[in-house]
């Protein structure tokens, strides 16, 4: 029984990767780089987008907002005069807890690919499933807030592995927490050695420049076969 | 196509509810009350258990720890000399993002039901899927930390509806946040009118007594048919 279950999961992920490759081909044709932006609920993804999207010289930015319900984040970002597309996952009871390649595919006709150079995809707030589903992105970024504790890399290792950048957010709160930043960095390194990290406070602005610079030089993406 | 998908989801949830009812019957026979304890990653569930499990007069407590990987939370709680059972969901790639009734059923033979009166089940940190799956519990508690922002009830409404108690944690950090507590309470009330709430700081101890009292008088549970 157990073996059967695993095979079904692998089949579903294989189908996802097929669609992710098709998405990537579409993005490539349009010359659009795509970043998949992930975190737990409330780690500060939307604020981190707000702080940089209007100030990326030479890059025309669009945002695809993934949420179970509502369009609050999209409404916040729309005020910045960039194209924002909302993708809701609430078709099923309770909604899907992640974006997958097929959901993103369904949004492609609504995306102004000819008018942007960079598409930032804000995934559903969740440290488990979003890491399992490629969407056709060039790069993956995850945000962990220091308020979440030092143990998160060890409890959700795939999320910390399945990214090219880890942003450690809310560091302005460190003086008010029983939190050991060195321990967090040690745990991140344990599950994803040498991954790039940025210490950041969206509130004070510390680290925002490094985040903006990272977006301006998104790492050369992995070869096509890395998706599958 | 859309209709077919929804039907499959409903079938899966129906099967889950059948197993949840069987779990509940087993817990009833043993005279054990069960609480399903849910939140986003890092909201403070384990600390909230640590603060009360050894100090509930007249109640012998056991804990069932749900995690994708590892046993860090179980190790923390084992130091309190209560029975702790670990349930890992990492069989599939990346792991399951929630506990369901069948996972809990698989753990029942390992639970010392004859030696406890109250079983606290710490679910996987996630604001979406745990709310969709009953596990045979008497009551559901969710924790939201003020560091997660005021908008979470609107973005994850099912989680805030599928509980009998909302604990608002980390209120010691309010002076250091741009956070409007009244707005959070307004949003909670909008999705779940009149749900009981406790303002709490696991760090300072504020609200711990109310949390302990709540566990000592777990609300009379809904009738059997409410599960299905």
Coordinates of C-alpha atoms in Angstrom, one line a residue:
Chain A
X1 CA 0.0 0.0 0.0
X2 CA 2.7 2.4 1.0
X3 CA 4.6 1.9 -2.2
X4 CA 1.5 2.6 -4.2
X5 CA 0.9 5.9 -2.5
X6 CA 4.4 7.1 -3.1
X7 CA 4.1 6.3 -6.8
X8 CA 0.9 8.3 -7.1
X9 CA 2.6 11.3 -5.6
X10 CA 5.5 11.0 -8.0
X11 CA 3.2 10.8 -10.9
X12 CA 1.4 13.9 -9.8
X13 CA 4.7 15.8 -9.5
X14 CA 5.9 14.5 -12.9
X15 CA 2.7 15.9 -14.5
X16 CA 3.3 19.1 -12.7
X17 CA 6.9 19.3 -14.0
X18 CA 5.7 18.8 -17.6
X19 CA 3.4 21.8 -17.3
X20 CA 6.1 23.8 -15.5
X21 CA 8.3 23.2 -18.5
X22 CA 5.6 24.5 -20.8
X23 CA 5.2 27.6 -18.7
X24 CA 8.9 28.2 -18.7
X25 CA 8.9 28.0 -22.5
X26 CA 6.2 30.6 -22.7
X27 CA 8.0 32.9 -20.3
X28 CA 11.2 32.4 -22.3
X29 CA 9.6 33.3 -25.6
X30 CA 8.3 36.5 -23.9
X31 CA 11.7 37.2 -22.4
X32 CA 10.3 37.3 -18.9
X33 CA 12.2 36.1 -15.9
X34 CA 10.1 34.5 -13.1
X35 CA 10.7 34.4 -9.4
X36 CA 8.6 32.1 -7.1
X37 CA 8.3 33.8 -3.7
X38 CA 7.5 31.6 -0.8
X39 CA 7.2 31.7 3.0
X40 CA 4.9 30.9 6.0
X41 CA 1.9 33.1 6.5
X42 CA 2.8 36.5 7.8
X43 CA 6.5 36.4 7.1
X44 CA 6.3 39.6 5.2
X45 CA 6.3 38.6 1.5
X46 CA 3.9 41.3 0.3
X47 CA 5.7 44.1 2.2
X48 CA 9.0 42.9 0.7
X49 CA 7.5 43.2 -2.8
X50 CA 6.0 46.7 -1.9
X51 CA 9.4 47.9 -0.9
X52 CA 11.2 47.1 -4.2
X53 CA 8.9 46.6 -7.2
X54 CA 8.6 50.3 -8.1
X55 CA 12.3 50.8 -7.9
X56 CA 14.1 48.3 -10.1
X57 CA 15.9 50.3 -12.8
X58 CA 15.6 48.8 -16.2
X59 CA 13.2 46.1 -15.1
X60 CA 9.4 46.3 -15.8
X61 CA 7.8 44.2 -13.1
X62 CA 4.6 42.4 -12.8
X63 CA 3.2 40.4 -9.9
X64 CA 1.1 37.3 -9.8
X65 CA -0.6 37.0 -6.4
X66 CA -1.5 33.5 -5.1
X67 CA -4.1 33.5 -2.2
X68 CA -6.6 31.0 -0.9
X69 CA -9.2 33.8 -0.8
X70 CA -9.5 37.5 -1.3
X71 CA -7.3 40.1 -3.1
X72 CA -5.9 42.1 -0.2
X73 CA -2.3 41.7 -1.2
X74 CA -3.1 42.4 -4.9
X75 CA -5.0 45.6 -3.8
X76 CA -2.0 46.7 -1.8
X77 CA 0.4 46.2 -4.7
X78 CA -1.9 47.7 -7.3
X79 CA -1.3 51.1 -5.6
X80 CA 2.2 50.9 -6.9
X81 CA 1.1 51.2 -10.5
X82 CA 2.5 47.8 -11.7
X83 CA 0.4 45.1 -13.3
X84 CA -1.0 42.7 -10.7
X85 CA -2.9 39.5 -11.4
X86 CA -4.8 37.6 -8.7
X87 CA -4.9 33.8 -8.6
X88 CA -7.3 32.3 -6.0
X89 CA -7.0 28.7 -5.0
X90 CA -10.3 28.4 -3.2
X91 CA -12.2 26.3 -5.7
X92 CA -12.1 23.3 -3.4
X93 CA -13.3 23.2 0.2
X94 CA -10.8 25.3 2.2
X95 CA -8.8 25.9 -0.9
X96 CA -5.4 24.7 -2.2
X97 CA -2.4 25.4 0.1
X98 CA 0.0 26.1 -2.8
X99 CA 0.4 27.2 -6.4
X100 CA 1.1 24.5 -8.9
X101 CA 2.2 24.7 -12.6
X102 CA -1.3 24.2 -13.9
X103 CA -2.8 27.0 -11.8
X104 CA 0.0 29.3 -13.1
X105 CA -0.7 28.1 -16.6
X106 CA -4.3 29.1 -16.3
X107 CA -3.2 32.6 -15.4
X108 CA -0.8 33.0 -18.3
X109 CA -3.4 34.4 -20.7
X110 CA -4.2 37.2 -18.1
X111 CA -0.5 38.1 -17.7
X112 CA 0.9 41.1 -19.6
X113 CA 4.0 39.2 -20.7
X114 CA 4.8 41.7 -23.5
X115 CA 4.9 44.6 -21.0
X116 CA 7.1 43.1 -18.3
X117 CA 10.7 41.8 -17.9
X118 CA 10.2 40.2 -14.4
X119 CA 7.3 38.4 -13.0
X120 CA 7.2 38.0 -9.2
X121 CA 4.9 35.2 -8.1
X122 CA 3.7 35.4 -4.5
X123 CA 2.9 31.9 -3.5
X124 CA 0.3 30.9 -0.8
X125 CA 1.8 31.3 2.7
X126 CA 2.9 27.7 3.6
X127 CA 6.2 26.1 4.4
X128 CA 5.4 22.6 3.0
X129 CA 3.6 22.1 -0.3
X130 CA 4.7 25.2 -2.3
X131 CA 8.3 23.8 -2.2
X132 CA 7.1 20.6 -4.0
X133 CA 5.6 22.3 -7.1
X134 CA 7.7 24.0 -9.7
X135 CA 5.7 26.5 -11.6
X136 CA 8.1 27.3 -14.5
X137 CA 10.2 29.8 -12.5
X138 CA 13.8 30.8 -13.0
X139 CA 14.5 31.2 -9.3
X140 CA 12.9 30.6 -6.0
X141 CA 13.2 32.8 -2.9
X142 CA 11.9 32.0 0.6
X143 CA 11.4 34.3 3.5
X144 CA 11.7 33.3 7.1
X145 CA 10.9 35.7 9.9
X146 CA 13.0 35.7 13.1
X147 CA 9.7 35.6 15.0
X148 CA 9.1 32.1 13.7
X149 CA 12.0 30.6 15.7
X150 CA 15.4 29.1 14.9
X151 CA 14.1 25.5 14.2
X152 CA 12.2 26.1 11.0
X153 CA 14.9 24.9 8.6
X154 CA 15.0 21.5 10.4
X155 CA 11.3 21.1 10.6
X156 CA 10.6 22.2 6.9
X157 CA 13.9 21.2 5.2
X158 CA 12.5 20.9 1.7
X159 CA 11.4 24.6 1.7
X160 CA 14.8 25.8 2.8
X161 CA 16.5 23.5 0.2
X162 CA 14.2 24.4 -2.7
X163 CA 15.3 28.0 -3.1
X164 CA 18.3 30.0 -4.3
X165 CA 17.9 32.8 -1.7
X166 CA 16.7 32.8 1.9
X167 CA 15.6 36.2 3.3
X168 CA 15.7 36.4 7.1
X169 CA 13.1 39.1 7.8
X170 CA 12.0 41.2 10.8
X171 CA 15.5 41.4 12.2
X172 CA 14.5 44.8 13.8
X173 CA 12.6 42.6 16.4
X174 CA 15.7 40.7 17.5
X175 CA 16.3 42.8 20.7
X176 CA 12.8 41.9 21.8
X177 CA 13.0 38.1 21.2
X178 CA 14.6 35.1 22.8
X179 CA 16.1 34.3 19.4
X180 CA 19.6 33.1 18.4
X181 CA 20.4 34.4 14.9
X182 CA 23.6 32.3 14.7
X183 CA 21.6 29.2 15.5
X184 CA 19.1 29.9 12.6
X185 CA 22.0 30.5 10.2
X186 CA 23.6 27.3 11.4
X187 CA 20.3 25.4 10.8
X188 CA 19.9 26.9 7.3
X189 CA 23.4 25.9 6.4
X190 CA 22.7 22.4 7.7
X191 CA 19.9 21.8 5.3
X192 CA 21.2 23.9 2.4
X193 CA 24.9 24.5 2.6
X194 CA 26.1 27.9 1.1
X195 CA 22.7 29.1 0.1
X196 CA 22.7 32.9 -0.2
X197 CA 21.0 34.7 2.7
X198 CA 20.0 38.4 3.2
X199 CA 19.3 39.7 6.7
X200 CA 16.5 42.2 6.3
X201 CA 14.0 44.4 8.1
X202 CA 11.2 45.6 5.8
X203 CA 10.3 48.0 8.6
X204 CA 13.7 49.8 9.0
X205 CA 14.8 49.2 5.5
X206 CA 18.0 47.3 6.5
X207 CA 18.8 44.8 3.8
X208 CA 16.4 46.2 1.2
X209 CA 19.2 47.3 -1.1
X210 CA 20.7 43.8 -1.1
X211 CA 17.2 42.4 -1.9
X212 CA 16.8 44.9 -4.8
X213 CA 20.3 44.1 -6.1
X214 CA 19.5 40.4 -6.0
X215 CA 16.5 40.9 -8.1
X216 CA 18.5 42.9 -10.6
X217 CA 20.9 40.1 -11.1
X218 CA 18.7 37.0 -10.7
X219 CA 21.1 34.0 -10.9
X220 CA 21.5 32.2 -14.2
X221 CA 18.9 29.6 -14.0
X222 CA 19.4 25.9 -13.8
X223 CA 19.3 24.0 -17.1
X224 CA 16.0 22.8 -18.4
X225 CA 16.4 19.3 -17.1
X226 CA 16.7 20.5 -13.6
X227 CA 12.9 21.1 -13.6
X228 CA 12.1 17.4 -14.0
Chain B
X1 CA -14.0 19.3 -15.3
X2 CA -14.3 21.8 -12.4
X3 CA -17.3 19.9 -11.0
X4 CA -15.5 16.6 -11.2
X5 CA -12.6 18.0 -9.2
X6 CA -14.8 19.2 -6.4
X7 CA -16.5 15.9 -6.2
X8 CA -13.2 14.1 -5.7
X9 CA -12.3 16.5 -2.9
X10 CA -15.6 15.9 -1.2
X11 CA -15.2 12.1 -1.4
X12 CA -11.8 12.3 0.2
X13 CA -13.2 14.5 3.0
X14 CA -16.1 12.1 3.4
X15 CA -13.7 9.1 3.9
X16 CA -11.7 11.2 6.3
X17 CA -14.8 11.9 8.4
X18 CA -15.7 8.2 8.5
X19 CA -12.3 7.5 10.0
X20 CA -12.5 10.5 12.3
X21 CA -15.7 9.1 13.7
X22 CA -14.0 5.8 14.4
X23 CA -11.2 7.6 16.1
X24 CA -13.6 9.5 18.3
X25 CA -15.4 6.3 19.3
X26 CA -12.0 4.9 20.4
X27 CA -11.2 8.0 22.4
X28 CA -14.7 8.0 23.9
X29 CA -14.4 4.4 25.1
X30 CA -11.1 5.3 26.7
X31 CA -12.6 8.4 28.3
X32 CA -10.0 10.7 26.6
X33 CA -10.8 14.2 25.4
X34 CA -8.9 15.3 22.4
X35 CA -7.9 18.8 21.3
X36 CA -6.6 19.5 17.8
X37 CA -4.1 22.4 18.1
X38 CA -3.3 24.3 14.9
X39 CA -1.4 27.4 13.7
X40 CA 1.0 28.7 11.1
X41 CA 4.7 27.7 11.5
X42 CA 6.3 29.4 14.4
X43 CA 3.2 30.9 16.1
X44 CA 4.2 29.3 19.4
X45 CA 2.1 26.0 19.7
X46 CA 4.8 23.9 21.4
X47 CA 5.7 26.7 23.9
X48 CA 2.0 27.1 24.7
X49 CA 1.9 23.3 25.4
X50 CA 5.1 23.5 27.5
X51 CA 3.6 26.2 29.6
X52 CA 0.5 24.2 30.7
X53 CA 0.7 20.5 30.3
X54 CA 2.5 19.8 33.6
X55 CA 0.0 21.9 35.5
X56 CA -3.5 20.8 34.8
X57 CA -4.9 19.6 38.2
X58 CA -6.9 16.4 37.8
X59 CA -6.0 15.9 34.2
X60 CA -3.4 13.4 33.0
X61 CA -2.2 14.8 29.7
X62 CA -0.6 13.2 26.7
X63 CA 0.7 14.8 23.5
X64 CA 0.6 13.7 19.9
X65 CA 3.2 15.7 17.9
X66 CA 2.6 16.1 14.1
X67 CA 5.6 17.2 12.1
X68 CA 6.8 16.8 8.6
X69 CA 10.2 15.7 9.8
X70 CA 12.2 15.4 13.1
X71 CA 11.1 15.1 16.7
X72 CA 12.4 18.4 18.1
X73 CA 9.0 19.4 19.6
X74 CA 8.4 16.0 21.0
X75 CA 11.9 16.1 22.6
X76 CA 11.1 19.5 24.2
X77 CA 7.9 18.1 25.7
X78 CA 9.3 14.8 26.8
X79 CA 11.3 16.8 29.4
X80 CA 8.0 17.6 31.1
X81 CA 7.5 13.9 32.0
X82 CA 4.3 13.4 30.1
X83 CA 3.7 10.8 27.4
X84 CA 4.6 12.2 24.0
X85 CA 4.0 10.3 20.7
X86 CA 5.7 11.5 17.4
X87 CA 3.8 11.3 14.1
X88 CA 5.9 12.3 11.0
X89 CA 4.2 13.0 7.7
X90 CA 7.3 12.8 5.5
X91 CA 6.5 9.5 3.7
X92 CA 5.8 11.4 0.4
X93 CA 8.2 13.8 -1.3
X94 CA 8.3 16.9 0.9
X95 CA 5.8 15.4 3.3
X96 CA 2.1 16.0 4.1
X97 CA 1.2 19.5 5.2
X98 CA -1.5 18.4 7.7
X99 CA -2.7 15.6 9.9
X100 CA -5.7 13.6 8.7
X101 CA -7.9 11.1 10.5
X102 CA -6.1 8.1 9.0
X103 CA -2.7 9.3 10.2
X104 CA -4.1 9.8 13.7
X105 CA -5.7 6.4 13.5
X106 CA -2.3 4.8 12.7
X107 CA -0.9 6.4 15.9
X108 CA -3.7 5.2 18.2
X109 CA -2.0 1.8 19.1
X110 CA 1.0 3.8 20.3
X111 CA -1.0 6.2 22.5
X112 CA -1.3 5.4 26.2
X113 CA -5.1 6.0 26.2
X114 CA -5.6 4.2 29.5
X115 CA -3.2 6.5 31.3
X116 CA -4.4 9.9 30.1
X117 CA -7.6 12.0 30.3
X118 CA -6.6 14.6 27.7
X119 CA -4.8 14.2 24.4
X120 CA -3.3 17.4 22.9
X121 CA -2.6 16.9 19.2
X122 CA -0.1 19.5 17.8
X123 CA -0.9 19.6 14.1
X124 CA 1.6 20.5 11.3
X125 CA 2.2 24.3 11.1
X126 CA -0.1 25.4 8.3
X127 CA -3.1 27.7 8.0
X128 CA -4.8 25.9 5.1
X129 CA -5.2 22.1 5.1
X130 CA -5.2 21.2 8.8
X131 CA -8.6 23.0 9.0
X132 CA -10.1 20.7 6.3
X133 CA -9.4 17.4 8.1
X134 CA -11.2 16.4 11.3
X135 CA -9.2 13.8 13.3
X136 CA -11.8 12.7 15.8
X137 CA -11.2 15.6 18.2
X138 CA -13.5 17.1 20.7
X139 CA -12.3 20.6 20.2
X140 CA -10.1 22.7 17.9
X141 CA -7.8 25.5 19.0
X142 CA -5.9 27.8 16.6
X143 CA -3.1 30.2 17.5
X144 CA -2.3 33.3 15.6
X145 CA 0.7 35.4 16.5
X146 CA 0.5 39.2 16.3
X147 CA 3.7 39.2 14.3
X148 CA 1.7 37.5 11.4
X149 CA -0.4 40.6 10.7
X150 CA -4.0 41.6 11.1
X151 CA -5.2 40.2 7.8
X152 CA -4.8 36.5 8.4
X153 CA -8.5 35.7 9.3
X154 CA -9.5 37.2 5.9
X155 CA -6.8 35.3 4.0
X156 CA -7.3 31.9 5.8
X157 CA -11.0 32.1 6.8
X158 CA -11.6 28.4 7.1
X159 CA -8.9 28.0 9.8
X160 CA -10.4 30.8 11.9
X161 CA -13.9 29.3 11.5
X162 CA -12.9 25.7 12.2
X163 CA -12.0 26.2 15.8
X164 CA -13.7 26.8 19.2
X165 CA -10.9 29.0 20.5
X166 CA -8.5 31.5 18.9
X167 CA -5.3 32.3 21.0
X168 CA -3.7 35.6 20.0
X169 CA -0.1 35.0 21.0
X170 CA 3.1 37.1 21.3
X171 CA 1.2 40.2 22.5
X172 CA 4.4 41.2 24.4
X173 CA 5.7 42.3 21.0
X174 CA 2.8 44.8 20.3
X175 CA 4.8 47.9 21.4
X176 CA 7.4 47.0 18.7
X177 CA 5.1 46.3 15.8
X178 CA 3.0 48.3 13.4
X179 CA 0.0 46.2 14.4
X180 CA -3.6 47.1 15.2
X181 CA -5.0 44.5 17.7
X182 CA -8.5 45.9 17.3
X183 CA -8.3 45.3 13.6
X184 CA -7.3 41.7 14.1
X185 CA -10.2 41.1 16.5
X186 CA -12.5 42.8 14.1
X187 CA -11.3 40.5 11.3
X188 CA -11.6 37.4 13.5
X189 CA -15.2 38.4 14.4
X190 CA -16.0 38.9 10.7
X191 CA -15.2 35.3 9.8
X192 CA -16.2 33.7 13.1
X193 CA -18.6 35.8 15.1
X194 CA -18.4 35.4 18.9
X195 CA -15.6 32.8 18.8
X196 CA -13.8 32.7 22.2
X197 CA -10.4 34.5 22.1
X198 CA -7.5 34.6 24.6
X199 CA -4.8 37.4 24.4
X200 CA -1.6 35.7 25.4
X201 CA 2.2 36.0 25.8
X202 CA 3.9 32.7 26.3
X203 CA 7.0 34.8 27.1
X204 CA 5.6 37.0 29.9
X205 CA 2.9 34.6 31.0
X206 CA 0.0 36.9 30.4
X207 CA -3.1 34.9 29.5
X208 CA -1.5 31.5 30.4
X209 CA -4.1 31.1 33.3
X210 CA -7.0 31.7 30.9
X211 CA -5.5 29.1 28.5
X212 CA -5.1 26.6 31.4
X213 CA -8.7 27.2 32.5
X214 CA -10.0 26.7 29.0
X215 CA -8.3 23.2 28.9
X216 CA -9.8 22.3 32.3
X217 CA -13.3 23.1 30.9
X218 CA -13.1 22.0 27.3
X219 CA -16.5 22.9 25.8
X220 CA -19.1 20.2 25.5
X221 CA -18.4 18.8 22.1
X222 CA -20.7 19.0 19.1
X223 CA -22.9 16.0 18.5
X224 CA -21.6 13.0 16.5
X225 CA -23.2 14.1 13.3
X226 CA -21.3 17.4 13.4
X227 CA -18.2 15.6 12.3
X228 CA -19.6 14.5 8.9

